[in-house]
Amino acid sequence: NAGVMQNPRHLVRRRGQEARLRCSPMKGHSHVYWYRQLPEEGLKFMVYLQKENIIDESGMPKERFSAEFPKEGPSILRIQQVVRGDSAAYFCASSQGLAGGPSSYNEQFFGPGTRLTVL
Amino acid sequence: GNSVTQMEGPVTLSEEAFLTINCTYTATGYPSLFWYVQYPGEGLQLLLKATKADDKGSNKGFEATYRKETTSFHLEKGSVQVSDSAVYFCALSPMDITDKLIFGTGTRLQVFP
């Protein structure tokens, strides 16, 4: 049973280009989270998606960033017109179901991350 | 708001030494608390968790107790091994509708033979 898969593992872009990061959740998982880890910092929540729905995007920058999780295929985190400050590791995690509150935590399983470098 | 503070690393120990990595949190409500471990080149793995005050999470010889009075969730292990070398992240979930995780900055542990 394959774990969460992310590709590419390493991505280099020049300023102004677009970056597309892909995440394939574990089999049977229908919920995806994206986190960003800036150098020397912890992981920061960006967005939480269910298939075809964005449930919580409170951590997403207001401009240039978007995410989707279509009915078929992987989840995509898209960064338009990248800047040097976007250089970071981007982690995807998946879980089985919609959170239900204090007694029903759904464990998140993490992928290996995509390391984005903006030149 | 919600936040997690953990001790800076790296923590360098000899094999079989006692390990403590401090973690304190600030949260509204009653969060769940977690320790994740990241081995080189891999994603994060859940190490242990505690969902309410005074709960003790344990796994692979690691333990942490949810202390509401001191808002802490310190990670301990009685005898570390070289294979424990990794980065350890303390995290909380506010246990709202999303289960999103709020992480500390991570502590790198290096164990030498």
Coordinates of C-alpha atoms in Angstrom, one line a residue:
Chain A
N1 CA 0.0 0.0 0.0
A2 CA 1.8 3.1 -1.3
G3 CA 2.0 6.1 1.0
V4 CA 1.4 9.7 0.1
M5 CA 3.3 10.5 -3.0
Q6 CA 4.5 14.0 -4.0
N7 CA 6.2 15.1 -7.2
P8 CA 8.5 16.5 -8.1
R9 CA 10.7 16.0 -5.1
H10 CA 12.8 19.0 -6.1
L11 CA 11.6 21.9 -8.3
V12 CA 13.7 24.9 -9.5
R13 CA 12.0 27.9 -10.9
R14 CA 13.1 31.4 -12.0
R15 CA 11.3 34.4 -10.6
G16 CA 8.0 35.0 -12.4
Q17 CA 7.5 31.4 -13.5
E18 CA 4.7 29.1 -12.3
A19 CA 5.2 26.1 -10.0
R20 CA 2.9 23.1 -9.9
L21 CA 3.2 20.7 -7.0
R22 CA 1.4 17.4 -7.1
C23 CA 0.1 15.2 -4.3
S24 CA -1.4 11.7 -4.6
P25 CA -3.1 10.7 -1.3
M26 CA -3.0 7.3 0.2
K27 CA -5.4 4.8 -1.2
G28 CA -8.8 5.3 0.4
H29 CA -8.1 8.8 1.6
S30 CA -10.3 11.6 0.3
H31 CA -8.9 14.5 2.3
V32 CA -5.7 16.4 1.6
Y33 CA -3.8 19.1 3.6
W34 CA -0.9 21.2 2.3
Y35 CA 1.7 22.7 4.6
R36 CA 4.7 24.9 3.9
Q37 CA 8.0 24.8 5.8
L38 CA 10.2 27.9 5.3
P39 CA 13.9 27.6 6.2
E40 CA 14.5 27.2 9.9
E41 CA 10.8 27.3 10.7
G42 CA 8.1 24.8 11.5
L43 CA 5.4 23.6 9.1
K44 CA 2.6 26.1 8.5
F45 CA -0.9 25.0 7.5
M46 CA -2.0 26.3 4.1
V47 CA -5.1 24.6 2.9
Y48 CA -7.4 21.6 3.6
L49 CA -9.3 20.0 0.7
Q50 CA -11.8 17.3 0.1
K51 CA -12.4 16.1 -3.4
E52 CA -13.7 19.0 -5.5
N53 CA -14.1 21.2 -2.4
I54 CA -11.9 23.6 -0.5
I55 CA -12.8 23.2 3.2
D56 CA -10.3 25.6 4.9
E57 CA -7.9 27.9 3.0
S58 CA -7.2 30.2 5.9
G59 CA -3.4 29.6 5.6
M60 CA -3.1 30.3 1.9
P61 CA -1.5 33.6 0.8
K62 CA -4.2 35.8 -0.7
E63 CA -2.5 36.2 -4.1
R64 CA -0.7 33.8 -6.5
F65 CA -1.5 30.6 -4.6
S66 CA -4.3 28.2 -5.4
A67 CA -5.1 24.6 -4.7
E68 CA -7.4 22.0 -6.1
F69 CA -8.3 18.4 -5.6
P70 CA -10.3 17.2 -8.6
K71 CA -12.6 14.2 -8.7
E72 CA -9.9 12.3 -10.6
G73 CA -6.2 12.7 -10.2
P74 CA -3.9 14.3 -7.7
S75 CA -4.2 17.4 -5.6
I76 CA -2.4 20.3 -7.2
L77 CA -0.8 23.3 -5.4
R78 CA -0.2 26.1 -7.9
I79 CA 2.0 29.1 -7.3
Q80 CA 1.9 31.7 -10.0
Q81 CA 4.7 34.3 -10.6
V82 CA 7.0 32.8 -8.0
V83 CA 9.3 35.0 -5.9
R84 CA 12.4 34.1 -3.9
G85 CA 10.3 34.1 -0.7
D86 CA 8.3 31.1 -2.0
S87 CA 11.4 28.9 -1.7
A88 CA 10.4 26.3 0.9
A89 CA 9.5 22.7 1.4
Y90 CA 5.9 22.0 0.7
F91 CA 4.4 18.9 2.4
C92 CA 1.1 17.2 1.6
A93 CA -0.8 15.0 4.0
S94 CA -3.9 12.9 3.6
S95 CA -6.5 11.5 5.9
Q96 CA -9.5 9.2 5.6
G97 CA -12.3 11.5 6.4
L98 CA -13.8 14.8 7.5
A99 CA -12.8 15.9 10.9
G100 CA -15.5 15.4 13.5
G101 CA -14.2 17.2 16.6
P102 CA -12.5 16.2 19.8
S103 CA -13.1 12.5 19.8
S104 CA -12.5 11.6 16.2
Y105 CA -9.1 12.8 15.1
N106 CA -8.3 11.4 11.7
E107 CA -4.5 10.8 11.5
Q108 CA -2.7 12.7 8.7
F109 CA -0.1 10.7 6.7
F110 CA 2.6 12.9 5.2
G111 CA 4.4 12.7 1.9
P112 CA 8.1 13.3 1.5
G113 CA 7.7 16.9 0.4
T114 CA 8.6 19.0 -2.6
R115 CA 11.5 21.3 -2.2
L116 CA 10.9 24.5 -4.3
T117 CA 13.9 26.7 -5.0
V118 CA 13.3 30.0 -6.8
L119 CA 16.3 31.6 -8.4
Chain B
G1 CA -4.4 32.2 19.2
N2 CA -2.8 28.8 18.9
S3 CA 0.9 28.3 18.9
V4 CA 3.6 25.8 19.8
T5 CA 7.1 26.5 21.2
Q6 CA 9.8 23.8 21.4
M7 CA 13.4 23.9 22.4
E8 CA 15.9 24.7 19.8
G9 CA 18.4 22.2 18.6
P10 CA 20.5 20.5 17.7
V11 CA 20.4 18.2 20.7
T12 CA 23.5 16.0 20.7
L13 CA 23.6 12.9 22.9
S14 CA 25.6 9.7 23.3
E15 CA 23.8 6.4 22.8
E16 CA 21.8 5.2 25.8
A17 CA 21.6 8.8 27.2
F18 CA 18.3 10.2 28.5
L19 CA 16.4 12.5 26.2
T20 CA 14.1 15.4 26.9
I21 CA 12.8 17.8 24.3
N22 CA 10.6 20.5 25.7
C23 CA 7.4 21.7 24.2
T24 CA 4.9 24.2 25.4
Y25 CA 1.7 25.4 23.8
T26 CA -0.8 28.2 23.7
A27 CA -4.4 27.3 22.7
T28 CA -8.0 28.2 23.1
G29 CA -10.2 25.4 24.0
Y30 CA -9.0 21.8 24.5
P31 CA -6.5 20.9 21.8
S32 CA -5.0 17.5 21.1
L33 CA -1.2 17.3 21.2
F34 CA 1.2 15.4 19.0
W35 CA 4.9 14.5 18.4
Y36 CA 5.9 13.9 14.8
V37 CA 9.3 12.6 13.7
Q38 CA 11.0 13.3 10.4
Y39 CA 13.9 11.1 9.2
P40 CA 16.2 12.4 6.5
G41 CA 14.6 12.7 3.1
E42 CA 11.2 11.5 4.4
G43 CA 7.9 12.9 5.3
L44 CA 6.7 13.3 8.9
Q45 CA 5.5 10.3 10.8
L46 CA 3.2 10.4 13.8
L47 CA 5.2 9.3 16.9
L48 CA 2.6 9.7 19.6
K49 CA -0.4 11.7 20.6
A50 CA -2.6 12.7 23.6
T51 CA -6.1 14.0 23.3
K52 CA -6.9 15.3 26.8
A53 CA -5.2 16.5 30.0
D54 CA -3.1 14.0 31.9
D55 CA -3.1 11.5 29.0
K56 CA 0.3 10.0 28.3
G57 CA 1.2 9.1 24.7
S58 CA 3.9 6.5 24.2
N59 CA 5.5 4.7 21.3
K60 CA 8.9 3.1 20.6
G61 CA 10.1 4.0 24.1
F62 CA 9.2 7.6 23.7
E63 CA 6.7 9.2 26.1
A64 CA 4.9 12.5 26.6
T65 CA 2.3 13.6 29.1
Y66 CA -0.3 16.3 28.4
R67 CA 0.1 18.8 31.2
K68 CA -2.7 21.3 31.1
E69 CA -1.5 23.2 34.2
T70 CA 1.9 23.9 32.7
T71 CA 0.6 23.8 29.0
S72 CA 3.4 21.4 28.2
F73 CA 3.9 18.2 26.3
H74 CA 7.6 17.3 26.8
L75 CA 9.1 14.4 24.9
E76 CA 11.2 11.9 26.8
K77 CA 13.1 8.7 26.2
G78 CA 15.1 6.8 28.7
S79 CA 17.8 5.4 26.4
V80 CA 18.3 6.8 22.9
Q81 CA 19.8 4.9 20.0
V82 CA 21.7 6.1 17.0
S83 CA 18.6 5.3 14.9
D84 CA 16.6 7.9 16.8
S85 CA 18.6 10.6 15.1
A86 CA 15.9 12.7 13.3
V87 CA 14.0 16.0 13.6
Y88 CA 11.2 16.0 16.1
F89 CA 8.1 18.3 15.8
C90 CA 5.6 19.1 18.5
A91 CA 2.2 20.0 17.2
L92 CA -1.3 20.7 18.3
S93 CA -4.7 20.4 16.7
P94 CA -7.4 22.7 17.9
M95 CA -9.9 19.9 17.2
D96 CA -12.2 22.1 15.2
I97 CA -13.8 21.0 12.0
T98 CA -10.5 20.8 10.1
D99 CA -8.0 18.8 12.2
K100 CA -5.3 21.1 10.9
L101 CA -2.0 20.8 12.7
I102 CA 0.0 23.7 14.2
F103 CA 3.6 22.9 14.5
G104 CA 6.6 24.0 16.5
T105 CA 9.9 24.7 14.7
G106 CA 11.3 21.3 15.2
T107 CA 14.3 20.0 17.2
R108 CA 17.1 18.1 15.5
L109 CA 18.4 15.1 17.6
Q110 CA 21.8 13.7 16.9
V111 CA 22.8 10.5 18.7
F112 CA 26.4 9.3 18.5
P113 CA 27.6 5.8 19.3

